[in-house]
Coordinates of C-alpha atoms in Angstrom, one line a residue:
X1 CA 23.3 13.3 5.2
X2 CA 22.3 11.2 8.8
X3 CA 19.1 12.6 8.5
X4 CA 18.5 11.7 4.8
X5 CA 19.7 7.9 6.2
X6 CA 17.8 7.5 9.1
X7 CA 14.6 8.4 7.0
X8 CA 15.5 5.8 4.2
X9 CA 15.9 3.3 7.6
X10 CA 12.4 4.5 8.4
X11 CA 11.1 3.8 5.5
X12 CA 12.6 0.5 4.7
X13 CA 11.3 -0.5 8.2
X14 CA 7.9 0.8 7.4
X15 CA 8.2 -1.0 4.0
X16 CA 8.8 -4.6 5.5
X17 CA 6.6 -4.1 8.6
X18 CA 4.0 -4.0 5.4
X19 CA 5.1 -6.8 3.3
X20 CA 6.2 -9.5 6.5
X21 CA 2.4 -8.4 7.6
X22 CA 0.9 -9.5 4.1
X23 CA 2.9 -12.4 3.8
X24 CA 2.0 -13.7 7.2
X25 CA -1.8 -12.7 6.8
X26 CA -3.0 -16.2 7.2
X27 CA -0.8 -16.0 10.8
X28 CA -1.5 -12.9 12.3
X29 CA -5.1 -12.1 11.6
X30 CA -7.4 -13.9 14.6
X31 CA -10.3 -14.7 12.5
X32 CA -11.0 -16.2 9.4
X33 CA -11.4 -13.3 6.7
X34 CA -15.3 -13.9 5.9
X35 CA -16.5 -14.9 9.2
X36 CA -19.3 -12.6 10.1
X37 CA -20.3 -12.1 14.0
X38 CA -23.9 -11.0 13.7
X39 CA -24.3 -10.1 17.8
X40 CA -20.8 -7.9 17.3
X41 CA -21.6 -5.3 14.4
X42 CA -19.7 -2.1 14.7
X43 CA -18.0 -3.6 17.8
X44 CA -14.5 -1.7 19.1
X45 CA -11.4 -3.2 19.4
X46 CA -10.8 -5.9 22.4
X47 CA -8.1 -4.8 24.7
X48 CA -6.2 -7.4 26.3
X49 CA -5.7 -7.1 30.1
X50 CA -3.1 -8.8 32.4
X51 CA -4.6 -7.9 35.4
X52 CA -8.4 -8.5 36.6
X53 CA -10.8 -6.0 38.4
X54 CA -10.0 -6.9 41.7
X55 CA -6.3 -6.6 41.2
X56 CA -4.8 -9.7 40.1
X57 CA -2.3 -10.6 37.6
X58 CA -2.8 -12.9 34.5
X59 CA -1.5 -14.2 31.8
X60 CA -3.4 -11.8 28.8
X61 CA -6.7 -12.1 28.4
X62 CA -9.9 -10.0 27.1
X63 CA -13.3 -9.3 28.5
X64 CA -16.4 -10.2 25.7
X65 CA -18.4 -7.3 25.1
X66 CA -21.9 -6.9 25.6
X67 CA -24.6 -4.8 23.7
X68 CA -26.0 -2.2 26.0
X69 CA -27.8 0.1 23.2
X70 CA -28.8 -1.9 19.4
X71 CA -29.9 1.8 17.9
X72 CA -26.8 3.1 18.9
X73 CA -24.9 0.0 18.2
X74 CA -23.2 0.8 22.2
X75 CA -21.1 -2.0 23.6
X76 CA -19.6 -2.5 27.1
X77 CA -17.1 -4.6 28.2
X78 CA -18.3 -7.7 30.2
X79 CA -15.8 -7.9 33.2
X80 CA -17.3 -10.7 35.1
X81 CA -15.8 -13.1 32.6
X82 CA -12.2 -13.5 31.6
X83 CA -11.1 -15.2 28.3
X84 CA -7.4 -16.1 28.4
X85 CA -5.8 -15.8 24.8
X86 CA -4.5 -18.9 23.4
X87 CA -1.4 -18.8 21.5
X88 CA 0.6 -20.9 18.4
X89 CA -3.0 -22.9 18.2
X90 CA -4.9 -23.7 14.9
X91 CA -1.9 -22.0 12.3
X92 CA -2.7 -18.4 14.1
X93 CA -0.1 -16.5 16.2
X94 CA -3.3 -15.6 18.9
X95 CA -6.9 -15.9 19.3
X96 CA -9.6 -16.0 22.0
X97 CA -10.7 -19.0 23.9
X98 CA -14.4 -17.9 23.2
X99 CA -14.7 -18.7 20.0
X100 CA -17.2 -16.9 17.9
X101 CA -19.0 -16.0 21.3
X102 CA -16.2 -13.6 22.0
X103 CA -13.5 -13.3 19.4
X104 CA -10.7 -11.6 19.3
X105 CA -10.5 -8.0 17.5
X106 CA -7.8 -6.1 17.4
X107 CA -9.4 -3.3 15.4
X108 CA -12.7 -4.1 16.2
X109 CA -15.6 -5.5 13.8
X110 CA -16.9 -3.6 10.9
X111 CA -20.9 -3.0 10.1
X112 CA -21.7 -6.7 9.2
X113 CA -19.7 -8.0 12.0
X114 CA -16.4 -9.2 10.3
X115 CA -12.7 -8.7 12.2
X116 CA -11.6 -5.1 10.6
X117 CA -7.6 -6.4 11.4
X118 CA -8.3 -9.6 9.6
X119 CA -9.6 -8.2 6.7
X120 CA -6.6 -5.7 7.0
X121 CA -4.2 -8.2 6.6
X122 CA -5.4 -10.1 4.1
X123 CA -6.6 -7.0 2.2
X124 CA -2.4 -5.8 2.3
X125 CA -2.4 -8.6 -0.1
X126 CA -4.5 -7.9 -2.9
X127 CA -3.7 -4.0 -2.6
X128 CA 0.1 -4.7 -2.0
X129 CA 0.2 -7.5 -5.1
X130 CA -2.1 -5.5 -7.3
X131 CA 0.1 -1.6 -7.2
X132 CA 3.5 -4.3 -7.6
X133 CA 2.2 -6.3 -10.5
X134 CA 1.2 -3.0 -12.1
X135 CA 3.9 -0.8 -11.6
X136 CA 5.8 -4.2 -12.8
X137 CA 3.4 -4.5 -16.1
X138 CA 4.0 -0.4 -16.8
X139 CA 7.9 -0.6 -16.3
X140 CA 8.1 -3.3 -18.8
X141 CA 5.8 -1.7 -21.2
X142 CA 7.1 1.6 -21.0
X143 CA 10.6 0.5 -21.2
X144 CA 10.3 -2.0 -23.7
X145 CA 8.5 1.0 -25.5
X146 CA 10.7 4.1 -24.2
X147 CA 14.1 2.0 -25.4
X148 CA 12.8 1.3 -28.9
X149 CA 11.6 4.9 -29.6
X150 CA 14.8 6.3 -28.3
X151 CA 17.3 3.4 -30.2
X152 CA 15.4 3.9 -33.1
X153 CA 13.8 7.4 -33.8
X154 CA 12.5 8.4 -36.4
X155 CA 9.3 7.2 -37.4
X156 CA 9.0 4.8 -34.2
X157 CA 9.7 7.8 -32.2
X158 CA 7.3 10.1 -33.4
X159 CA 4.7 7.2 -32.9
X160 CA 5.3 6.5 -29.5
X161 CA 6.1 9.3 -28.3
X162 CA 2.1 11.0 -29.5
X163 CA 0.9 8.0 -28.3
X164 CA 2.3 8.7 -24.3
X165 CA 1.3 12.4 -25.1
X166 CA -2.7 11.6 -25.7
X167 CA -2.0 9.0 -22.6
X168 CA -0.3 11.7 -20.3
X169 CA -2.7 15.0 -21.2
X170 CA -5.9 12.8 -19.9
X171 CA -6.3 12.7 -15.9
X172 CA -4.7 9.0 -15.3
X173 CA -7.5 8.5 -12.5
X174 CA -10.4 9.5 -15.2
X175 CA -8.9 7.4 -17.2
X176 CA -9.1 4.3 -15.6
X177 CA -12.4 5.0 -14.3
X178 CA -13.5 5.3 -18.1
X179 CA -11.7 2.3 -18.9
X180 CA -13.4 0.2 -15.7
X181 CA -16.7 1.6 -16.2
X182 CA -17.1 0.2 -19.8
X183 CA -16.3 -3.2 -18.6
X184 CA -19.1 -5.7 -16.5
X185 CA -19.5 -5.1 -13.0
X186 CA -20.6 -8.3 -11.8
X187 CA -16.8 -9.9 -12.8
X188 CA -15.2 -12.7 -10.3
X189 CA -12.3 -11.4 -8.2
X190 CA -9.6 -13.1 -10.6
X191 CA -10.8 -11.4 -13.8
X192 CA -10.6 -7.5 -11.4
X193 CA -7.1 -8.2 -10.6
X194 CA -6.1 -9.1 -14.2
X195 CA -8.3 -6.2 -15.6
X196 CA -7.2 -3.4 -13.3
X197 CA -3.8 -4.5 -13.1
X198 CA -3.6 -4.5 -17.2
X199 CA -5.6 -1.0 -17.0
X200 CA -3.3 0.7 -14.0
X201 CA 0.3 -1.0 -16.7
X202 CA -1.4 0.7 -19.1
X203 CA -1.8 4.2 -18.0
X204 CA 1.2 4.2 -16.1
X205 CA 4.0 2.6 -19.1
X206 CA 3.5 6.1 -21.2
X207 CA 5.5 7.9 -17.9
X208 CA 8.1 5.6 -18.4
X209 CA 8.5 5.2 -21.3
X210 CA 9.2 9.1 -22.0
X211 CA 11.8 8.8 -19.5
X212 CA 13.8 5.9 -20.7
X213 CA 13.6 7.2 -24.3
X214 CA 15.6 10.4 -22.8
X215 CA 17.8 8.2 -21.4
X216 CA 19.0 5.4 -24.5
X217 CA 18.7 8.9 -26.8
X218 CA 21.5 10.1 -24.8
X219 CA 23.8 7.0 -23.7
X220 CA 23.4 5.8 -27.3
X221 CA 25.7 8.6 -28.8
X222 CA 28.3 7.6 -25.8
X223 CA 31.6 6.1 -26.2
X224 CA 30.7 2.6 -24.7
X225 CA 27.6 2.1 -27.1
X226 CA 29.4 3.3 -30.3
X227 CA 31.8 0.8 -29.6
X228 CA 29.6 -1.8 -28.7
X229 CA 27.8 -1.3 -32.1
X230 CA 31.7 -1.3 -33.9
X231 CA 32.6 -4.7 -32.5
X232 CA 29.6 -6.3 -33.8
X233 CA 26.7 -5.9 -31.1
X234 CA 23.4 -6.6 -33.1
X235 CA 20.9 -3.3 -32.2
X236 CA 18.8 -5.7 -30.0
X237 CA 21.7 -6.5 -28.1
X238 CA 22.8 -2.8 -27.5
X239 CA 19.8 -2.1 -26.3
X240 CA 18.8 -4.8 -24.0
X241 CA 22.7 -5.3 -22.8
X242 CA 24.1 -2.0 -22.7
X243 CA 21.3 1.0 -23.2
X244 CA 18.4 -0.1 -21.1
X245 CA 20.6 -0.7 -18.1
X246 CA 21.7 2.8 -18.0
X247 CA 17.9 3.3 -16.7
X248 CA 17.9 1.2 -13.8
X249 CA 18.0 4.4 -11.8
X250 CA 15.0 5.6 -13.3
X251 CA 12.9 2.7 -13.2
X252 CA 13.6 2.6 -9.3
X253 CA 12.4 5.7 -9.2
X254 CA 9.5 5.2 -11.2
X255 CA 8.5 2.3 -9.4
X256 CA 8.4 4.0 -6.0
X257 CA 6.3 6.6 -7.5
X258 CA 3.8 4.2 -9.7
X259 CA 3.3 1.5 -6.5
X260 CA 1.7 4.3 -4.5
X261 CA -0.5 5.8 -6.8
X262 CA -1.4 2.4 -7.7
X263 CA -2.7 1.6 -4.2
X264 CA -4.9 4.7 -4.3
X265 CA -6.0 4.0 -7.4
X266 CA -7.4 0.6 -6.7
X267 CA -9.3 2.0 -3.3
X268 CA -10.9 5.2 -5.5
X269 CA -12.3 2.0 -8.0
X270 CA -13.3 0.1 -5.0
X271 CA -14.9 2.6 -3.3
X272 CA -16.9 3.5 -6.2
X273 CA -17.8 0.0 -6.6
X274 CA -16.0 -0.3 -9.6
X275 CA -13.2 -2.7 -8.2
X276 CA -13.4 -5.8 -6.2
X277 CA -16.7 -7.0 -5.3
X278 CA -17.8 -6.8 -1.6
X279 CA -16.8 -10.0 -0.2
X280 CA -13.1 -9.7 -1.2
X281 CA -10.9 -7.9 1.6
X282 CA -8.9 -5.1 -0.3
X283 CA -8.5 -1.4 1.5
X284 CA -10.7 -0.1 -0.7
X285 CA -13.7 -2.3 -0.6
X286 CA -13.1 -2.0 3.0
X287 CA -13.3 2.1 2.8
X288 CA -16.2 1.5 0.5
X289 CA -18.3 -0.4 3.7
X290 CA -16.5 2.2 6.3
X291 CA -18.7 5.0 3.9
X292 CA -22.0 3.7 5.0
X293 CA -21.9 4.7 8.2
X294 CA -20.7 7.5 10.2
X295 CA -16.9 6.1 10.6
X296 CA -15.0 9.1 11.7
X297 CA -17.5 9.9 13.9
X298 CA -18.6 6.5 15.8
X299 CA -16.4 4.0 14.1
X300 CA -12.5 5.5 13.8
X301 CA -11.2 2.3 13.4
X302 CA -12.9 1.2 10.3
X303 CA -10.4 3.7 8.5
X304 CA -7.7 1.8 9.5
X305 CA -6.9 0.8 5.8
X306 CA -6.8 4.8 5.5
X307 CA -4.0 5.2 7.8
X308 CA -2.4 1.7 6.0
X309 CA -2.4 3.4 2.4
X310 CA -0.5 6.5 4.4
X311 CA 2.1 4.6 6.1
X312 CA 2.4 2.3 2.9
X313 CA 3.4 5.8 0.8
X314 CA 5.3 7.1 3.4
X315 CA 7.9 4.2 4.1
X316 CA 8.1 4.2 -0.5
X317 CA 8.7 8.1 -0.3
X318 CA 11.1 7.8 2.8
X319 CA 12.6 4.6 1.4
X320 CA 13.5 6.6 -2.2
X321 CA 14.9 9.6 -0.2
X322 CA 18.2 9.5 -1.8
X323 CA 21.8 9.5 0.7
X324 CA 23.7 11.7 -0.8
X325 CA 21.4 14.6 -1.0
X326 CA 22.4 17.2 2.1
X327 CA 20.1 18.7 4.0
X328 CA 19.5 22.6 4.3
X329 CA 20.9 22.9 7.5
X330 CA 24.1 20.9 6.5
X331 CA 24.0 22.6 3.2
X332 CA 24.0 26.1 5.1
X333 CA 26.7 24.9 7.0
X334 CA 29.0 24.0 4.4
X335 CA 28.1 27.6 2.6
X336 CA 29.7 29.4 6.3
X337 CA 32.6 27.1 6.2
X338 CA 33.3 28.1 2.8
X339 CA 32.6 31.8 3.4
X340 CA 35.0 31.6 6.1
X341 CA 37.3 30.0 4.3
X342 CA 36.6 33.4 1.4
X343 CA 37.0 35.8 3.9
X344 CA 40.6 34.5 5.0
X345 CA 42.0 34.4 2.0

């Protein structure tokens, strides 16, 4: 039971560490998104120091860094000159005092010299919005479609529910690569978000939509509908008032799952370079440009949005973790107590 709450704490932590970070994107990322730093490509991350090489103390402030090797793209910090960080300037929480000559990178610069934590940031937003507007678009499909094949059945039923079963039987990530790949590829970044968001409601509504039509097939033959539908309540209005509300469970449940595979649905299309074009900052166009080069090897923290997409799925799965569920040392405990309590009798 604690340990089943601390992990939901975890993951609600982890959940709003990830939205406050979107949200504030404009804030906390030290660079403009597109701003390229042609001297600084592949650059690591900028430390900042509060004390010098000869031993004294500073306010926090970074060293530039100097190309040593262009082949192997080598860097070394310059510790002759200190840049003091300035803070609360220009609408941005911190940035360096050396401009474009030395900027600020928390996670380092990527091969065509733009801030990796920038584009982070501001890629949280499209991948965050994108897997939340979906699993928004299937819930409301699927449950629109789930409580109408369950309420009425017959017919309706039989329709909808071969229609989720050719939907479900198909790989949902082949899918939507099919669907994607018959569309243009040259599309502005509006017209993506609209299209994979309408493609991702679409695969995902079929999964709901078999579970709420479980659901109103059941609370429908309960006491509180049948007299619902005695004192008058029009089959629209049993349904939307009194049916579909019985799945609110489900649909949380549903949209914990859907959000997640959601996100790594949009990086598998982006990396492909069937998602957003190249300019736009999303994780997976970001994964895309980390694949040109040697990343794991030479350039860990270009898979940053790597280890964002883990944490993001984490805090969802910790978050959903229900309470009330023991755990299998309390549940073993509770089976000795009442083996004790057996034997005494």
């Amino acid at each position: 039971m604690r340990g089943a709450i601390t992990s939901r704490r975890a993951g609600i932590v982890i959940v709003a560490a990830a939205a406050a970070a979107a949200i504030a994107a404009p804030v906390l990322a030290p660079n403009p998104v597109d701003t390229r730093f042609e001297r600084l490509l592949n650059a690591p991350p900028t430390l900042p120091h509060v004390r010098d090489e000869g031993g004294g103390w500073h306010l926090p402030f970074i060293y530039p860094w100097i190309l040593v090797n262009q082949l192997e793209q080598r860097y070394e910090p310059d510790r002759s000159t200190r840049l003091p960080l300035h803070w609360l300037q220009g609408g941005r929480l911190v940035q360096s005092s050396g401009g474009d000559r030395a900027p600020l990178l928390w996670l380092g610069a990527d091969s065509f010299g733009r801030d990796v934590f920038s584009r982070l940031m501001y890629g949280a937003r499209i991948s965050i919005a994108l897997a939340v507007i979906s699993a928004l678009g299937a819930i409301a499909i699927g449950g629109a479609a789930g409580g109408l094949a369950g309420y009425a059945g017959g017919a309706v039923d039989d329709a909808v529910m071969r229609a989720s079963d050719f939907v479900m039987v198909l790989p949902a990530m082949y899918v939507a690569l099919a669907l994607r790949a018959v569309l243009p590829l040259v599309l502005s970044p509006l017209i993506v978000f609209v299209l994979l968001a309408s493609i991702f409601a679409a695969v995902g509504a079929p999964f709901v939509a078999r579970g709420v039509r479980g659901i109103v097939r059941t609370e429908r033959r309960l006491e509180y509908a049948v007299a619902a539908q005695a004192l008058g309540a029009t089959p629209a209005r049993a349904l939307v008032r009194h049916l579909l509300p019985a799945a609110g469970g489900f649909l949380a449940v549903e949209i914990t799952t859907l959000v997640p595979a959601f996100i790594i649905a949009e990086a598998t299309l982006s990396y492909v370079g069937l998602g957003f074009p190249d300019p736009v900052a999303s994780w997976g166009t970001m994964l895309h440009d980390a694949s040109s080069v040697r990343a794991l090897a030479d350039f860990p923290w270009l898979l940053s949005p790597a280890a964002a997409m883990f944490l993001i799925v984490l805090g969802l799965n910790l978050l959903f973790q229900p309470p009330g569920v023991p755990s299998y040392n309390e549940a073993d405990e509770s089976f000795r107590h009442l083996r004790s309590d057996s034997d005494a009798v």
